[in-house]
Amino acid sequence: MGRDDDPTTPRDNASITCSEASDNTEDERQSTLLLSSSPLVNDGDVARLKQRTKVGWLDLPNKDQLFILAMCRLSEPLSNVCLLPYIFFLVRSVLLPEQGSAETPDKSYENIAADVSTYSGLLVASFPLAQFVVSLPWGRLSDSHGRKFSIVIGLAISVMANAAFGFSRSFGALFFWRTLAGLANGNVGIMRTMTAEIVQEPRFLTKAFLLLPLVFNTGMVVSLAFGGLLADPVVNLPWLFGPDGALNWSGDSKGVPWLLRHPYALPALVNAGMLSFALLLAVFWLYETLPGKKIERDVGVLAGQAVGRYLRRIIPKRQSQAYMPLRFNEDSGPEQLQPHHQSRSSVELEEIKESVRETVSAVERQPPTHHAVADKRGTLRSILTWRTTGALVSFALLPLHNSAFMHIFPVYLSTPHDDVGSHGNFLAFTGGLGLRSATIGIWLSVFGTCGILLQLFIYPRMQTRLGTLGVFRVSLILFPLVYLLAPYLSLLPETGHFSILRWVGLGIIVWGQIMARTMAIPSTVILLTESVPDRRLLGTLHGAGNMLASLARAVGPAVGGAVYAFGVREGIVGAVWWFYLVIVALVAAGWCFAAQGVSEDESHET
């Protein structure tokens, strides 16, 4: 889609949301039902209507722009979760430089787990807290200077912050660069808005809005995997970076020298490289979609078009065309344009193109006509019914314990195992599993992949059978059970014939948490969407929910890390599980059931 060839008209930043896509899908479904019940319509007509309304991934318009936007969406998972598999060893290396980067736990340093948990909690919390602070300013910047400008600036800062993070050797530097990365990734809402402006036809919106979450989840899986594998590569990948490694060109007896000095630089540099690729795509081939800005001259796009013309000249064409198709169509958009083989004079083409440009310019100069509905719009306070408040609080309580788990669990898995056997009882015991970062990354990424498959294939069936609220209640029961049992992995034998029990137990815990998370996250979004009585304030409600969720994602790891540190010092590694995660999960479950009961009574009274 070109700078001046986007069929959008001026509209509010949050005027198109996922709910509108759902509404249109529901309208199509109702139309099909009405047609099927009509005696004047045969089965063949109904079948053709269903086929017409069914949209596949390849049917989406402007796929090139959606692809670039998807690459830009990788910035958040790459910057945020890549360090989780090795965060214990990273923080330990800066707190105890003499320990080096050795990932083999040293019992003399076992007590350092408490300090590592506290500092790593602050490090994890800094990213979402920074996002929370700058979400609204990023939105205002995109409304005034353009969507592309905001995305390009955010990506450029992310590249710099990720690269610098890998070479930082003090906690202060790590905290600064991670906070800067969080500030740069506060523009997620802009990408959702841009998706709505790229894909405007209602029947495509549902599929288009599913793209960014799928890319985010896939990015998390990939990031966890290579984050664990590439951390301390001299130890984890000795065949490449070790003393006899293929890339140890210096012949150093210990391995690649610069990776010995900076053992956690490689995953950060890979992040920066992938984000640099996304940055180049955005600069040269991403088109502006903000009304009033998309017709302005874009030097980056012009350079990208020049590169495209050069490549077309040197690459042999398989088939010739009489002329290149116009890059604008008011109805179908550029992706739906088909190559024309009929002969057309260049004069006629220029006349048509000039006419189209004049029409677009006239439309762009027209002010948005929002005054007709502005007076009828309520405020956020007017829609805060019990049902809306209940859904909003549930939306925020979920990341309060889920984000804490995402931080605490890798730290717990990295904590040295206590094989002294002096456990007093089933409450007073300590120690983790003593796993290496590569093992942690592989485990989390494998089960993350399972979570994506669950979300695509299992969740829709469960929702059809149990309903959204029913699925959410099942997840609320699973969360406290998982948190209650997780610390008992420390009591399972590390070696011997029964050591397999530890891996089976680890699989059950990870599977249970991911299963619950997969059911809960989309359910809270759907329940929040369905709770609003005025659809015109849906964007406001989701904005408030996202701000609360960002704050919860910052508070959860910080508080959870502090409680984990307290438990380790007191010899009760399960303290954070039982006295924080279980309690928050039970509060979330109790709130859901109580709020739903009050909202049902409220609906009966009305």
JSON list of C-alpha atoms in Angstrom, two decimals, residues 460-559:
[
{"chain": "A", "resi": 460, "resn": "PRO", "atom": "CA", "xyz": [-12.20, -22.99, 20.52]},
{"chain": "A", "resi": 461, "resn": "ARG", "atom": "CA", "xyz": [-13.73, -26.42, 21.19]},
{"chain": "A", "resi": 462, "resn": "MET", "atom": "CA", "xyz": [-13.73, -25.89, 24.96]},
{"chain": "A", "resi": 463, "resn": "GLN", "atom": "CA", "xyz": [-15.29, -22.46, 24.51]},
{"chain": "A", "resi": 464, "resn": "THR", "atom": "CA", "xyz": [-18.04, -23.93, 22.34]},
{"chain": "A", "resi": 465, "resn": "ARG", "atom": "CA", "xyz": [-18.83, -26.57, 24.96]},
{"chain": "A", "resi": 466, "resn": "LEU", "atom": "CA", "xyz": [-18.34, -24.66, 28.23]},
{"chain": "A", "resi": 467, "resn": "GLY", "atom": "CA", "xyz": [-18.67, -21.03, 27.17]},
{"chain": "A", "resi": 468, "resn": "THR", "atom": "CA", "xyz": [-16.12, -18.30, 27.79]},
{"chain": "A", "resi": 469, "resn": "LEU", "atom": "CA", "xyz": [-16.94, -17.97, 31.49]},
{"chain": "A", "resi": 470, "resn": "GLY", "atom": "CA", "xyz": [-16.86, -21.74, 31.98]},
{"chain": "A", "resi": 471, "resn": "VAL", "atom": "CA", "xyz": [-13.40, -22.05, 30.40]},
{"chain": "A", "resi": 472, "resn": "PHE", "atom": "CA", "xyz": [-12.17, -19.14, 32.53]},
{"chain": "A", "resi": 473, "resn": "ARG", "atom": "CA", "xyz": [-13.43, -20.84, 35.70]},
{"chain": "A", "resi": 474, "resn": "VAL", "atom": "CA", "xyz": [-11.60, -24.05, 34.80]},
{"chain": "A", "resi": 475, "resn": "SER", "atom": "CA", "xyz": [-8.35, -22.08, 34.46]},
{"chain": "A", "resi": 476, "resn": "LEU", "atom": "CA", "xyz": [-8.96, -20.39, 37.81]},
{"chain": "A", "resi": 477, "resn": "ILE", "atom": "CA", "xyz": [-9.11, -23.84, 39.45]},
{"chain": "A", "resi": 478, "resn": "LEU", "atom": "CA", "xyz": [-5.93, -25.03, 37.71]},
{"chain": "A", "resi": 479, "resn": "PHE", "atom": "CA", "xyz": [-3.75, -22.06, 38.70]},
{"chain": "A", "resi": 480, "resn": "PRO", "atom": "CA", "xyz": [-3.77, -22.55, 42.51]},
{"chain": "A", "resi": 481, "resn": "LEU", "atom": "CA", "xyz": [-3.31, -26.33, 42.14]},
{"chain": "A", "resi": 482, "resn": "VAL", "atom": "CA", "xyz": [-0.20, -25.83, 40.01]},
{"chain": "A", "resi": 483, "resn": "TYR", "atom": "CA", "xyz": [1.25, -23.22, 42.35]},
{"chain": "A", "resi": 484, "resn": "LEU", "atom": "CA", "xyz": [0.53, -25.38, 45.39]},
{"chain": "A", "resi": 485, "resn": "LEU", "atom": "CA", "xyz": [2.42, -28.39, 44.00]},
{"chain": "A", "resi": 486, "resn": "ALA", "atom": "CA", "xyz": [5.31, -26.67, 42.15]},
{"chain": "A", "resi": 487, "resn": "PRO", "atom": "CA", "xyz": [7.82, -26.31, 45.05]},
{"chain": "A", "resi": 488, "resn": "TYR", "atom": "CA", "xyz": [7.59, -30.03, 45.85]},
{"chain": "A", "resi": 489, "resn": "LEU", "atom": "CA", "xyz": [9.72, -30.65, 42.78]},
{"chain": "A", "resi": 490, "resn": "SER", "atom": "CA", "xyz": [12.63, -29.87, 45.11]},
{"chain": "A", "resi": 491, "resn": "LEU", "atom": "CA", "xyz": [11.90, -33.04, 47.10]},
{"chain": "A", "resi": 492, "resn": "LEU", "atom": "CA", "xyz": [12.14, -35.35, 44.10]},
{"chain": "A", "resi": 493, "resn": "PRO", "atom": "CA", "xyz": [15.47, -37.17, 43.69]},
{"chain": "A", "resi": 494, "resn": "GLU", "atom": "CA", "xyz": [18.06, -35.59, 41.40]},
{"chain": "A", "resi": 495, "resn": "THR", "atom": "CA", "xyz": [19.86, -38.84, 40.61]},
{"chain": "A", "resi": 496, "resn": "GLY", "atom": "CA", "xyz": [19.17, -42.56, 40.83]},
{"chain": "A", "resi": 497, "resn": "HIS", "atom": "CA", "xyz": [16.46, -44.85, 39.51]},
{"chain": "A", "resi": 498, "resn": "PHE", "atom": "CA", "xyz": [13.66, -42.50, 40.55]},
{"chain": "A", "resi": 499, "resn": "SER", "atom": "CA", "xyz": [15.19, -39.33, 39.05]},
{"chain": "A", "resi": 500, "resn": "ILE", "atom": "CA", "xyz": [12.71, -39.67, 36.17]},
{"chain": "A", "resi": 501, "resn": "LEU", "atom": "CA", "xyz": [10.01, -38.58, 38.61]},
{"chain": "A", "resi": 502, "resn": "ARG", "atom": "CA", "xyz": [11.54, -35.11, 38.69]},
{"chain": "A", "resi": 503, "resn": "TRP", "atom": "CA", "xyz": [11.19, -34.68, 34.92]},
{"chain": "A", "resi": 504, "resn": "VAL", "atom": "CA", "xyz": [7.66, -36.10, 34.93]},
{"chain": "A", "resi": 505, "resn": "GLY", "atom": "CA", "xyz": [6.70, -33.73, 37.73]},
{"chain": "A", "resi": 506, "resn": "LEU", "atom": "CA", "xyz": [8.31, -30.79, 35.93]},
{"chain": "A", "resi": 507, "resn": "GLY", "atom": "CA", "xyz": [6.33, -31.62, 32.79]},
{"chain": "A", "resi": 508, "resn": "ILE", "atom": "CA", "xyz": [3.06, -31.78, 34.75]},
{"chain": "A", "resi": 509, "resn": "ILE", "atom": "CA", "xyz": [3.68, -28.42, 36.43]},
{"chain": "A", "resi": 510, "resn": "VAL", "atom": "CA", "xyz": [4.68, -26.63, 33.22]},
{"chain": "A", "resi": 511, "resn": "TRP", "atom": "CA", "xyz": [1.85, -28.22, 31.23]},
{"chain": "A", "resi": 512, "resn": "GLY", "atom": "CA", "xyz": [-0.74, -27.32, 33.89]},
{"chain": "A", "resi": 513, "resn": "GLN", "atom": "CA", "xyz": [0.35, -23.69, 34.06]},
{"chain": "A", "resi": 514, "resn": "ILE", "atom": "CA", "xyz": [0.47, -23.25, 30.29]},
{"chain": "A", "resi": 515, "resn": "MET", "atom": "CA", "xyz": [-2.90, -24.99, 29.93]},
{"chain": "A", "resi": 516, "resn": "ALA", "atom": "CA", "xyz": [-4.45, -22.64, 32.49]},
{"chain": "A", "resi": 517, "resn": "ARG", "atom": "CA", "xyz": [-2.77, -19.60, 30.94]},
{"chain": "A", "resi": 518, "resn": "THR", "atom": "CA", "xyz": [-3.91, -20.56, 27.44]},
{"chain": "A", "resi": 519, "resn": "MET", "atom": "CA", "xyz": [-7.51, -20.77, 28.62]},
{"chain": "A", "resi": 520, "resn": "ALA", "atom": "CA", "xyz": [-7.42, -17.66, 30.82]},
{"chain": "A", "resi": 521, "resn": "ILE", "atom": "CA", "xyz": [-5.79, -15.01, 28.62]},
{"chain": "A", "resi": 522, "resn": "PRO", "atom": "CA", "xyz": [-8.26, -15.04, 25.67]},
{"chain": "A", "resi": 523, "resn": "SER", "atom": "CA", "xyz": [-11.15, -15.55, 28.09]},
{"chain": "A", "resi": 524, "resn": "THR", "atom": "CA", "xyz": [-10.37, -12.37, 30.02]},
{"chain": "A", "resi": 525, "resn": "VAL", "atom": "CA", "xyz": [-10.16, -10.39, 26.77]},
{"chain": "A", "resi": 526, "resn": "ILE", "atom": "CA", "xyz": [-13.50, -11.74, 25.56]},
{"chain": "A", "resi": 527, "resn": "LEU", "atom": "CA", "xyz": [-15.21, -11.20, 28.93]},
{"chain": "A", "resi": 528, "resn": "LEU", "atom": "CA", "xyz": [-13.92, -7.63, 29.08]},
{"chain": "A", "resi": 529, "resn": "THR", "atom": "CA", "xyz": [-15.18, -6.97, 25.56]},
{"chain": "A", "resi": 530, "resn": "GLU", "atom": "CA", "xyz": [-18.61, -8.47, 26.25]},
{"chain": "A", "resi": 531, "resn": "SER", "atom": "CA", "xyz": [-19.03, -6.56, 29.53]},
{"chain": "A", "resi": 532, "resn": "VAL", "atom": "CA", "xyz": [-19.10, -3.05, 28.05]},
{"chain": "A", "resi": 533, "resn": "PRO", "atom": "CA", "xyz": [-22.67, -1.70, 27.67]},
{"chain": "A", "resi": 534, "resn": "ASP", "atom": "CA", "xyz": [-21.64, 1.02, 25.18]},
{"chain": "A", "resi": 535, "resn": "ARG", "atom": "CA", "xyz": [-19.56, -0.24, 22.25]},
{"chain": "A", "resi": 536, "resn": "ARG", "atom": "CA", "xyz": [-18.35, 3.28, 21.51]},
{"chain": "A", "resi": 537, "resn": "LEU", "atom": "CA", "xyz": [-16.33, 3.21, 24.74]},
{"chain": "A", "resi": 538, "resn": "LEU", "atom": "CA", "xyz": [-14.78, -0.18, 24.05]},
{"chain": "A", "resi": 539, "resn": "GLY", "atom": "CA", "xyz": [-11.42, 1.37, 23.13]},
{"chain": "A", "resi": 540, "resn": "THR", "atom": "CA", "xyz": [-11.40, 3.36, 26.37]},
{"chain": "A", "resi": 541, "resn": "LEU", "atom": "CA", "xyz": [-12.20, 0.25, 28.41]},
{"chain": "A", "resi": 542, "resn": "HIS", "atom": "CA", "xyz": [-9.48, -1.79, 26.72]},
{"chain": "A", "resi": 543, "resn": "GLY", "atom": "CA", "xyz": [-7.03, 1.06, 27.22]},
{"chain": "A", "resi": 544, "resn": "ALA", "atom": "CA", "xyz": [-7.77, 1.08, 30.94]},
{"chain": "A", "resi": 545, "resn": "GLY", "atom": "CA", "xyz": [-7.45, -2.70, 31.05]},
{"chain": "A", "resi": 546, "resn": "ASN", "atom": "CA", "xyz": [-4.09, -2.65, 29.26]},
{"chain": "A", "resi": 547, "resn": "MET", "atom": "CA", "xyz": [-2.73, -0.01, 31.62]},
{"chain": "A", "resi": 548, "resn": "LEU", "atom": "CA", "xyz": [-3.80, -2.04, 34.67]},
{"chain": "A", "resi": 549, "resn": "ALA", "atom": "CA", "xyz": [-2.33, -5.20, 33.14]},
{"chain": "A", "resi": 550, "resn": "SER", "atom": "CA", "xyz": [1.00, -3.45, 32.45]},
{"chain": "A", "resi": 551, "resn": "LEU", "atom": "CA", "xyz": [1.13, -2.24, 36.04]},
{"chain": "A", "resi": 552, "resn": "ALA", "atom": "CA", "xyz": [0.35, -5.78, 37.28]},
{"chain": "A", "resi": 553, "resn": "ARG", "atom": "CA", "xyz": [3.10, -7.22, 35.08]},
{"chain": "A", "resi": 554, "resn": "ALA", "atom": "CA", "xyz": [5.52, -4.86, 36.79]},
{"chain": "A", "resi": 555, "resn": "VAL", "atom": "CA", "xyz": [4.29, -5.42, 40.36]},
{"chain": "A", "resi": 556, "resn": "GLY", "atom": "CA", "xyz": [4.06, -9.22, 40.07]},
{"chain": "A", "resi": 557, "resn": "PRO", "atom": "CA", "xyz": [7.75, -10.00, 39.38]},
{"chain": "A", "resi": 558, "resn": "ALA", "atom": "CA", "xyz": [9.00, -7.38, 41.85]},
{"chain": "A", "resi": 559, "resn": "VAL", "atom": "CA", "xyz": [6.85, -8.61, 44.75]}
]
